[in-house]
mmCIF file of C-alpha atoms in Angstrom:
data_model
loop_
_atom_site.group_PDB
_atom_site.id
_atom_site.type_symbol
_atom_site.label_atom_id
_atom_site.label_comp_id
_atom_site.label_asym_id
_atom_site.label_seq_id
_atom_site.Cartn_x
_atom_site.Cartn_y
_atom_site.Cartn_z
ATOM 1 C CA UNK A 465 -10.059 -2.320 23.746
ATOM 2 C CA UNK A 466 -9.839 -6.125 23.320
ATOM 3 C CA UNK A 467 -7.009 -8.005 21.592
ATOM 4 C CA UNK A 468 -7.703 -9.817 18.429
ATOM 5 C CA UNK A 469 -6.818 -13.659 18.403
ATOM 6 C CA UNK A 470 -4.553 -14.335 15.391
ATOM 7 C CA UNK A 471 -4.256 -17.684 13.536
ATOM 8 C CA UNK A 472 -0.916 -19.180 12.818
ATOM 9 C CA UNK A 473 0.282 -18.557 9.317
ATOM 10 C CA UNK A 474 2.718 -20.543 7.419
ATOM 11 C CA UNK A 475 5.561 -18.882 5.535
ATOM 12 C CA UNK A 476 4.229 -19.937 2.061
ATOM 13 C CA UNK A 477 0.876 -18.275 2.812
ATOM 14 C CA UNK A 478 1.533 -15.052 0.636
ATOM 15 C CA UNK A 479 1.402 -17.195 -2.577
ATOM 16 C CA UNK A 480 -2.124 -18.320 -1.468
ATOM 17 C CA UNK A 481 -3.219 -14.768 -0.860
ATOM 18 C CA UNK A 482 -2.077 -13.768 -4.310
ATOM 19 C CA UNK A 483 -4.002 -16.551 -5.859
ATOM 20 C CA UNK A 484 -7.187 -15.896 -3.947
ATOM 21 C CA UNK A 485 -6.879 -12.167 -4.858
ATOM 22 C CA UNK A 486 -6.636 -13.065 -8.386
ATOM 23 C CA UNK A 487 -9.839 -15.116 -8.073
ATOM 24 C CA UNK A 488 -11.621 -12.120 -6.600
ATOM 25 C CA UNK A 489 -10.342 -9.871 -9.506
ATOM 26 C CA UNK A 490 -11.776 -12.475 -11.984
ATOM 27 C CA UNK A 491 -15.027 -12.481 -10.328
ATOM 28 C CA UNK A 492 -15.411 -8.628 -10.215
ATOM 29 C CA UNK A 493 -13.016 -7.414 -13.014
ATOM 30 C CA UNK A 494 -15.014 -4.326 -14.104
ATOM 31 C CA UNK A 495 -15.516 -2.728 -10.817
ATOM 32 C CA UNK A 496 -12.027 -3.490 -9.435
ATOM 33 C CA UNK A 497 -10.148 -2.397 -12.626
ATOM 34 C CA UNK A 498 -12.309 0.642 -12.833
ATOM 35 C CA UNK A 499 -11.407 1.648 -9.362
ATOM 36 C CA UNK A 500 -7.930 0.999 -9.971
ATOM 37 C CA UNK A 501 -7.926 3.126 -13.140
ATOM 38 C CA UNK A 502 -8.863 6.218 -10.677
ATOM 39 C CA UNK A 503 -5.504 5.925 -9.021
ATOM 40 C CA UNK A 504 -3.715 5.342 -12.336
ATOM 41 C CA UNK A 505 -5.231 8.624 -13.538
ATOM 42 C CA UNK A 506 -4.307 10.387 -10.290
ATOM 43 C CA UNK A 507 -0.667 9.233 -10.656
ATOM 44 C CA UNK A 508 -0.496 10.272 -14.147
ATOM 45 C CA UNK A 509 -1.877 13.609 -13.529
ATOM 46 C CA UNK A 510 0.665 14.031 -10.680
ATOM 47 C CA UNK A 511 3.540 13.009 -12.845
ATOM 48 C CA UNK A 512 2.151 15.346 -15.709
ATOM 49 C CA UNK A 513 1.906 18.230 -13.250
ATOM 50 C CA UNK A 514 5.372 17.806 -11.929
ATOM 51 C CA UNK A 515 6.853 17.538 -15.488
ATOM 52 C CA UNK A 516 4.862 20.583 -16.537
ATOM 53 C CA UNK A 517 6.274 22.783 -13.627
ATOM 54 C CA UNK A 518 9.752 21.595 -14.315
ATOM 55 C CA UNK A 519 10.140 19.299 -11.416
ATOM 56 C CA UNK A 520 10.327 16.051 -13.299
ATOM 57 C CA UNK A 521 13.123 14.839 -11.049
ATOM 58 C CA UNK A 522 10.561 14.427 -8.294
ATOM 59 C CA UNK A 523 8.376 11.987 -10.207
ATOM 60 C CA UNK A 524 10.091 8.928 -8.716
ATOM 61 C CA UNK A 525 9.894 10.134 -5.171
ATOM 62 C CA UNK A 526 5.973 10.892 -5.804
ATOM 63 C CA UNK A 527 5.386 7.539 -7.356
ATOM 64 C CA UNK A 528 7.091 5.805 -4.587
ATOM 65 C CA UNK A 529 5.093 7.448 -2.104
ATOM 66 C CA UNK A 530 1.995 5.783 -3.315
ATOM 67 C CA UNK A 531 3.087 2.560 -1.632
ATOM 68 C CA UNK A 532 2.865 4.245 1.846
ATOM 69 C CA UNK A 533 -0.819 5.299 1.434
ATOM 70 C CA UNK A 534 -2.064 2.557 -0.854
ATOM 71 C CA UNK A 535 -3.637 0.448 1.925
ATOM 72 C CA UNK A 536 -5.928 3.477 2.683
ATOM 73 C CA UNK A 537 -6.987 3.559 -0.959
ATOM 74 C CA UNK A 538 -7.343 -0.168 -1.035
ATOM 75 C CA UNK A 539 -10.401 -0.049 1.228
ATOM 76 C CA UNK A 540 -12.655 -0.247 -1.859
ATOM 77 C CA UNK A 541 -11.185 -3.421 -2.836
ATOM 78 C CA UNK A 542 -11.657 -4.853 0.698
ATOM 79 C CA UNK A 543 -15.339 -3.899 0.369
ATOM 80 C CA UNK A 544 -15.592 -5.828 -2.907
ATOM 81 C CA UNK A 545 -14.157 -8.961 -1.625
ATOM 82 C CA UNK A 546 -16.338 -8.539 1.422
ATOM 83 C CA UNK A 547 -19.347 -8.535 -0.800
ATOM 84 C CA UNK A 548 -18.236 -11.262 -2.952
ATOM 85 C CA UNK A 549 -17.838 -13.473 0.221
ATOM 86 C CA UNK A 550 -21.367 -12.553 1.275
ATOM 87 C CA UNK A 551 -22.774 -13.673 -2.188
ATOM 88 C CA UNK A 552 -23.734 -10.012 -3.038
ATOM 89 C CA UNK A 553 -23.824 -8.545 -6.357
ATOM 90 C CA UNK A 554 -21.002 -5.905 -6.622
ATOM 91 C CA UNK A 555 -21.373 -2.476 -7.969
ATOM 92 C CA UNK A 556 -19.127 0.480 -8.101
ATOM 93 C CA UNK A 557 -21.245 2.269 -5.356
ATOM 94 C CA UNK A 558 -20.655 -0.541 -2.889
ATOM 95 C CA UNK A 559 -16.998 0.712 -2.726
ATOM 96 C CA UNK A 560 -18.186 3.827 -0.745
ATOM 97 C CA UNK A 561 -20.709 1.994 1.548
ATOM 98 C CA UNK A 562 -18.662 2.446 4.798
ATOM 99 C CA UNK A 563 -20.576 3.305 7.945
ATOM 100 C CA UNK A 564 -19.791 6.612 9.662
ATOM 101 C CA UNK A 565 -18.253 5.085 12.738
ATOM 102 C CA UNK A 566 -15.854 2.973 10.432
ATOM 103 C CA UNK A 567 -15.049 6.025 8.451
ATOM 104 C CA UNK A 568 -13.666 7.722 11.363
ATOM 105 C CA UNK A 569 -11.495 4.812 12.370
ATOM 106 C CA UNK A 570 -10.223 4.248 8.788
ATOM 107 C CA UNK A 571 -9.524 8.001 8.691
ATOM 108 C CA UNK A 572 -7.400 7.762 11.741
ATOM 109 C CA UNK A 573 -5.156 5.062 10.489
ATOM 110 C CA UNK A 574 -5.023 6.802 7.107
ATOM 111 C CA UNK A 575 -3.679 9.932 8.926
ATOM 112 C CA UNK A 576 -0.971 7.929 10.359
ATOM 113 C CA UNK A 577 0.104 6.987 6.823
ATOM 114 C CA UNK A 578 -0.259 10.468 5.536
ATOM 115 C CA UNK A 579 2.089 11.528 8.231
ATOM 116 C CA UNK A 580 4.631 8.861 7.146
ATOM 117 C CA UNK A 581 4.034 10.128 3.639
ATOM 118 C CA UNK A 582 4.840 13.797 4.475
ATOM 119 C CA UNK A 583 7.784 12.713 6.697
ATOM 120 C CA UNK A 584 9.171 10.709 3.480
ATOM 121 C CA UNK A 585 8.709 13.762 1.235
ATOM 122 C CA UNK A 586 10.520 16.002 3.836
ATOM 123 C CA UNK A 587 13.436 13.585 4.230
ATOM 124 C CA UNK A 588 13.751 13.119 0.317
ATOM 125 C CA UNK A 589 13.992 16.850 0.112
ATOM 126 C CA UNK A 590 16.553 17.096 2.755
ATOM 127 C CA UNK A 591 18.700 14.311 1.142
ATOM 128 C CA UNK A 592 18.437 16.025 -2.198
ATOM 129 C CA UNK A 593 19.674 19.343 -0.772
ATOM 130 C CA UNK A 594 22.409 17.707 1.088
ATOM 131 C CA UNK A 595 23.937 15.506 -1.658
ATOM 132 C CA UNK A 596 23.268 17.434 -4.898
ATOM 133 C CA UNK A 597 25.663 20.082 -5.832
ATOM 134 C CA UNK A 598 23.209 21.669 -8.363
ATOM 135 C CA UNK A 599 19.615 21.631 -9.287
ATOM 136 C CA UNK A 600 18.726 18.461 -11.457
ATOM 137 C CA UNK A 601 15.373 19.608 -12.956
ATOM 138 C CA UNK A 602 14.750 17.115 -15.731
ATOM 139 C CA UNK A 603 14.246 13.354 -15.129
ATOM 140 C CA UNK A 604 17.163 12.542 -17.446
ATOM 141 C CA UNK A 605 19.651 14.828 -15.748
ATOM 142 C CA UNK A 606 18.509 13.493 -12.239
ATOM 143 C CA UNK A 607 18.698 9.803 -13.382
ATOM 144 C CA UNK A 608 21.983 10.231 -14.798
ATOM 145 C CA UNK A 609 23.327 11.952 -11.567
ATOM 146 C CA UNK A 610 21.913 9.370 -9.421
ATOM 147 C CA UNK A 611 23.302 6.436 -11.454
ATOM 148 C CA UNK A 612 26.786 7.823 -12.269
ATOM 149 C CA UNK A 613 27.853 10.222 -9.739
ATOM 150 C CA UNK A 614 29.233 8.960 -6.171
ATOM 151 C CA UNK A 615 27.127 11.690 -4.507
ATOM 152 C CA UNK A 616 24.076 10.534 -6.354
ATOM 153 C CA UNK A 617 24.641 6.745 -5.660
ATOM 154 C CA UNK A 618 25.138 7.582 -1.928
ATOM 155 C CA UNK A 619 21.902 9.514 -1.926
ATOM 156 C CA UNK A 620 20.173 6.590 -3.560
ATOM 157 C CA UNK A 621 21.611 4.160 -1.017
ATOM 158 C CA UNK A 622 20.599 6.282 1.965
ATOM 159 C CA UNK A 623 17.248 7.131 0.542
ATOM 160 C CA UNK A 624 16.571 3.548 -0.152
ATOM 161 C CA UNK A 625 17.300 2.439 3.342
ATOM 162 C CA UNK A 626 15.227 5.255 4.920
ATOM 163 C CA UNK A 627 12.366 4.765 2.551
ATOM 164 C CA UNK A 628 12.306 1.088 3.307
ATOM 165 C CA UNK A 629 12.229 1.626 6.954
ATOM 166 C CA UNK A 630 9.201 3.947 6.434
ATOM 167 C CA UNK A 631 7.602 1.442 4.145
ATOM 168 C CA UNK A 632 8.058 -1.258 6.501
ATOM 169 C CA UNK A 633 6.483 0.841 9.200
ATOM 170 C CA UNK A 634 3.490 1.590 7.135
ATOM 171 C CA UNK A 635 3.314 -2.052 6.191
ATOM 172 C CA UNK A 636 3.206 -2.957 9.869
ATOM 173 C CA UNK A 637 0.625 -0.441 10.678
ATOM 174 C CA UNK A 638 -1.757 -1.371 7.731
ATOM 175 C CA UNK A 639 -1.097 -5.035 6.759
ATOM 176 C CA UNK A 640 -4.377 -6.332 8.182
ATOM 177 C CA UNK A 641 -5.744 -3.300 9.997
ATOM 178 C CA UNK A 642 -7.697 -1.663 7.183
ATOM 179 C CA UNK A 643 -9.576 -4.940 6.192
ATOM 180 C CA UNK A 644 -10.251 -5.489 9.902
ATOM 181 C CA UNK A 645 -11.896 -2.183 10.259
ATOM 182 C CA UNK A 646 -14.125 -2.924 7.213
ATOM 183 C CA UNK A 647 -15.103 -6.368 8.306
ATOM 184 C CA UNK A 648 -15.328 -5.912 12.332
ATOM 185 C CA UNK A 649 -16.679 -3.415 14.864
ATOM 186 C CA UNK A 650 -13.267 -2.606 16.360
ATOM 187 C CA UNK A 651 -11.351 0.624 16.820
ATOM 188 C CA UNK A 652 -8.267 1.823 14.972
ATOM 189 C CA UNK A 653 -5.948 1.062 18.018
ATOM 190 C CA UNK A 654 -7.087 -2.630 18.288
ATOM 191 C CA UNK A 655 -6.690 -3.055 14.372
ATOM 192 C CA UNK A 656 -3.345 -1.469 14.541
ATOM 193 C CA UNK A 657 -2.001 -3.580 17.334
ATOM 194 C CA UNK A 658 -3.246 -6.613 15.704
ATOM 195 C CA UNK A 659 -1.485 -5.838 12.404
ATOM 196 C CA UNK A 660 1.762 -5.032 14.159
ATOM 197 C CA UNK A 661 1.401 -8.341 16.110
ATOM 198 C CA UNK A 662 0.749 -10.222 12.984
ATOM 199 C CA UNK A 663 4.218 -8.822 11.498
ATOM 200 C CA UNK A 664 6.006 -9.372 14.772
ATOM 201 C CA UNK A 665 4.918 -13.025 15.249
ATOM 202 C CA UNK A 666 5.240 -14.261 11.674
ATOM 203 C CA UNK A 667 7.968 -12.132 10.251
ATOM 204 C CA UNK A 668 9.000 -14.688 7.473
ATOM 205 C CA UNK A 669 5.411 -14.840 6.032
ATOM 206 C CA UNK A 670 4.806 -11.093 6.338
ATOM 207 C CA UNK A 671 8.287 -9.919 5.078
ATOM 208 C CA UNK A 672 7.696 -12.169 2.170
ATOM 209 C CA UNK A 673 4.241 -10.622 1.593
ATOM 210 C CA UNK A 674 5.790 -7.043 1.852
ATOM 211 C CA UNK A 675 8.505 -8.062 -0.705
ATOM 212 C CA UNK A 676 5.819 -9.317 -3.058
ATOM 213 C CA UNK A 677 3.703 -6.204 -2.777
ATOM 214 C CA UNK A 678 6.756 -4.109 -3.558
ATOM 215 C CA UNK A 679 7.831 -6.221 -6.435
ATOM 216 C CA UNK A 680 4.445 -6.209 -8.147
ATOM 217 C CA UNK A 681 3.998 -2.447 -7.526
ATOM 218 C CA UNK A 682 7.277 -1.868 -9.177
ATOM 219 C CA UNK A 683 6.212 -4.026 -12.105
ATOM 220 C CA UNK A 684 2.782 -2.187 -12.281
ATOM 221 C CA UNK A 685 4.360 1.240 -12.275
ATOM 222 C CA UNK A 686 7.251 0.302 -14.658
ATOM 223 C CA UNK A 687 4.400 -0.263 -17.466
ATOM 224 C CA UNK A 688 3.651 3.632 -17.466
ATOM 225 C CA UNK A 689 1.451 3.227 -14.424
ATOM 226 C CA UNK A 690 -1.090 1.400 -16.627
ATOM 227 C CA UNK A 691 -0.238 -1.893 -14.953
ATOM 228 C CA UNK A 692 -1.372 -0.722 -11.703
ATOM 229 C CA UNK A 693 -4.874 -0.682 -12.815
ATOM 230 C CA UNK A 694 -4.645 -4.573 -12.536
ATOM 231 C CA UNK A 695 -1.831 -4.871 -9.968
ATOM 232 C CA UNK A 696 -3.331 -2.579 -7.378
ATOM 233 C CA UNK A 697 -6.808 -4.407 -7.380
ATOM 234 C CA UNK A 698 -5.115 -7.652 -7.457
ATOM 235 C CA UNK A 699 -2.949 -6.969 -4.250
ATOM 236 C CA UNK A 700 -5.944 -5.117 -2.661
ATOM 237 C CA UNK A 701 -8.149 -8.331 -2.762
ATOM 238 C CA UNK A 702 -5.066 -10.506 -1.730
ATOM 239 C CA UNK A 703 -4.701 -8.290 1.271
ATOM 240 C CA UNK A 704 -8.164 -9.092 2.263
ATOM 241 C CA UNK A 705 -7.402 -12.746 1.945
ATOM 242 C CA UNK A 706 -4.405 -12.219 4.238
ATOM 243 C CA UNK A 707 -6.569 -10.467 6.768
ATOM 244 C CA UNK A 708 -9.031 -13.571 6.705
ATOM 245 C CA UNK A 709 -6.198 -15.945 6.878
ATOM 246 C CA UNK A 710 -4.898 -14.282 10.177
ATOM 247 C CA UNK A 711 -8.236 -13.710 11.924
ATOM 248 C CA UNK A 712 -10.835 -16.079 13.168
ATOM 249 C CA UNK A 713 -14.425 -15.717 12.201
ATOM 250 C CA UNK A 714 -15.167 -14.757 15.909
ATOM 251 C CA UNK A 715 -14.927 -11.270 17.359
ATOM 252 C CA UNK A 716 -12.276 -9.697 19.541
ATOM 253 C CA UNK A 717 -11.144 -12.077 22.269
ATOM 254 C CA UNK A 718 -8.911 -11.613 25.299
ATOM 255 C CA UNK A 719 -6.159 -13.390 23.775
ATOM 256 C CA UNK A 720 -3.090 -11.335 22.763
#
C-alpha cells in the first residue's frame, strides 16, 4: 500500500470546484440530471412510505441520512466527469462501467458509510426514546415538539452535534477516496488514507467544502427533493474536480 502525494490546496478552492462542477453538468445535463432523478425518486418513495405507515416524524432523519451515503451514489457522476475529461461521448450506461476489482474497493468504502448510517439511525432512535415523553407520529406534531418544547430543543441540539460528528467522519472518509478509486488502480485503504490526510492537512479548504455541500444539499431538499436532481449532480461533478485538485496526474508515490 503506497501513499498518495497530495497537492497543496488554497482555502478558496471549493468555489473553483463548484464552478468546474457546474461546467461538467452543463456538458452532460441529460445524463447527470437523469441519474440524479433516480435518487430523488428513491427519497420521495421513502418519505411516502414513512408517511403511509404513520412514521412521518422520521422523514427528517431519513433524509438527513442521505448525506452520509451520498458519496457512494455519486460514483456515477465521477464516471461522467472522467469520460468528459477523456473526450468521450457520455451515455447513461457509462455510469455503470466500473471494473470488478474497482467495484469491490468501492463497495468496501460504501460499507463503512452504511455502518455510519446505521449507527446514526440507532442513535436517533435512542435520542427520541430518551427525550420524548410521548409518541409523535405526525411530522407536524414532531416539528412542534422539537421547536417549542425544552426537551425537544435539547434533543435537536444533541442530535445535531452527534450528527455533525458522524457527517464529518463520513466526509473525511469519502472526500476524495471514491473519485480516486474510479480514476486509479489503488485499494480502498490507500484512497481512504489519502482522503483523511487531505482533510487533516487542509482543514480550512475542506471544512469550507463540507459546509458548502451541506448547505446546497439542504437547499435541494427544501425544494421538495426536486432541487436535489440538480444539486446532487452538481456536487458530484464538483467532488471529482476537488479530487483532481488534490492529486497529481502520476500514480501512487512513497510520499505521505
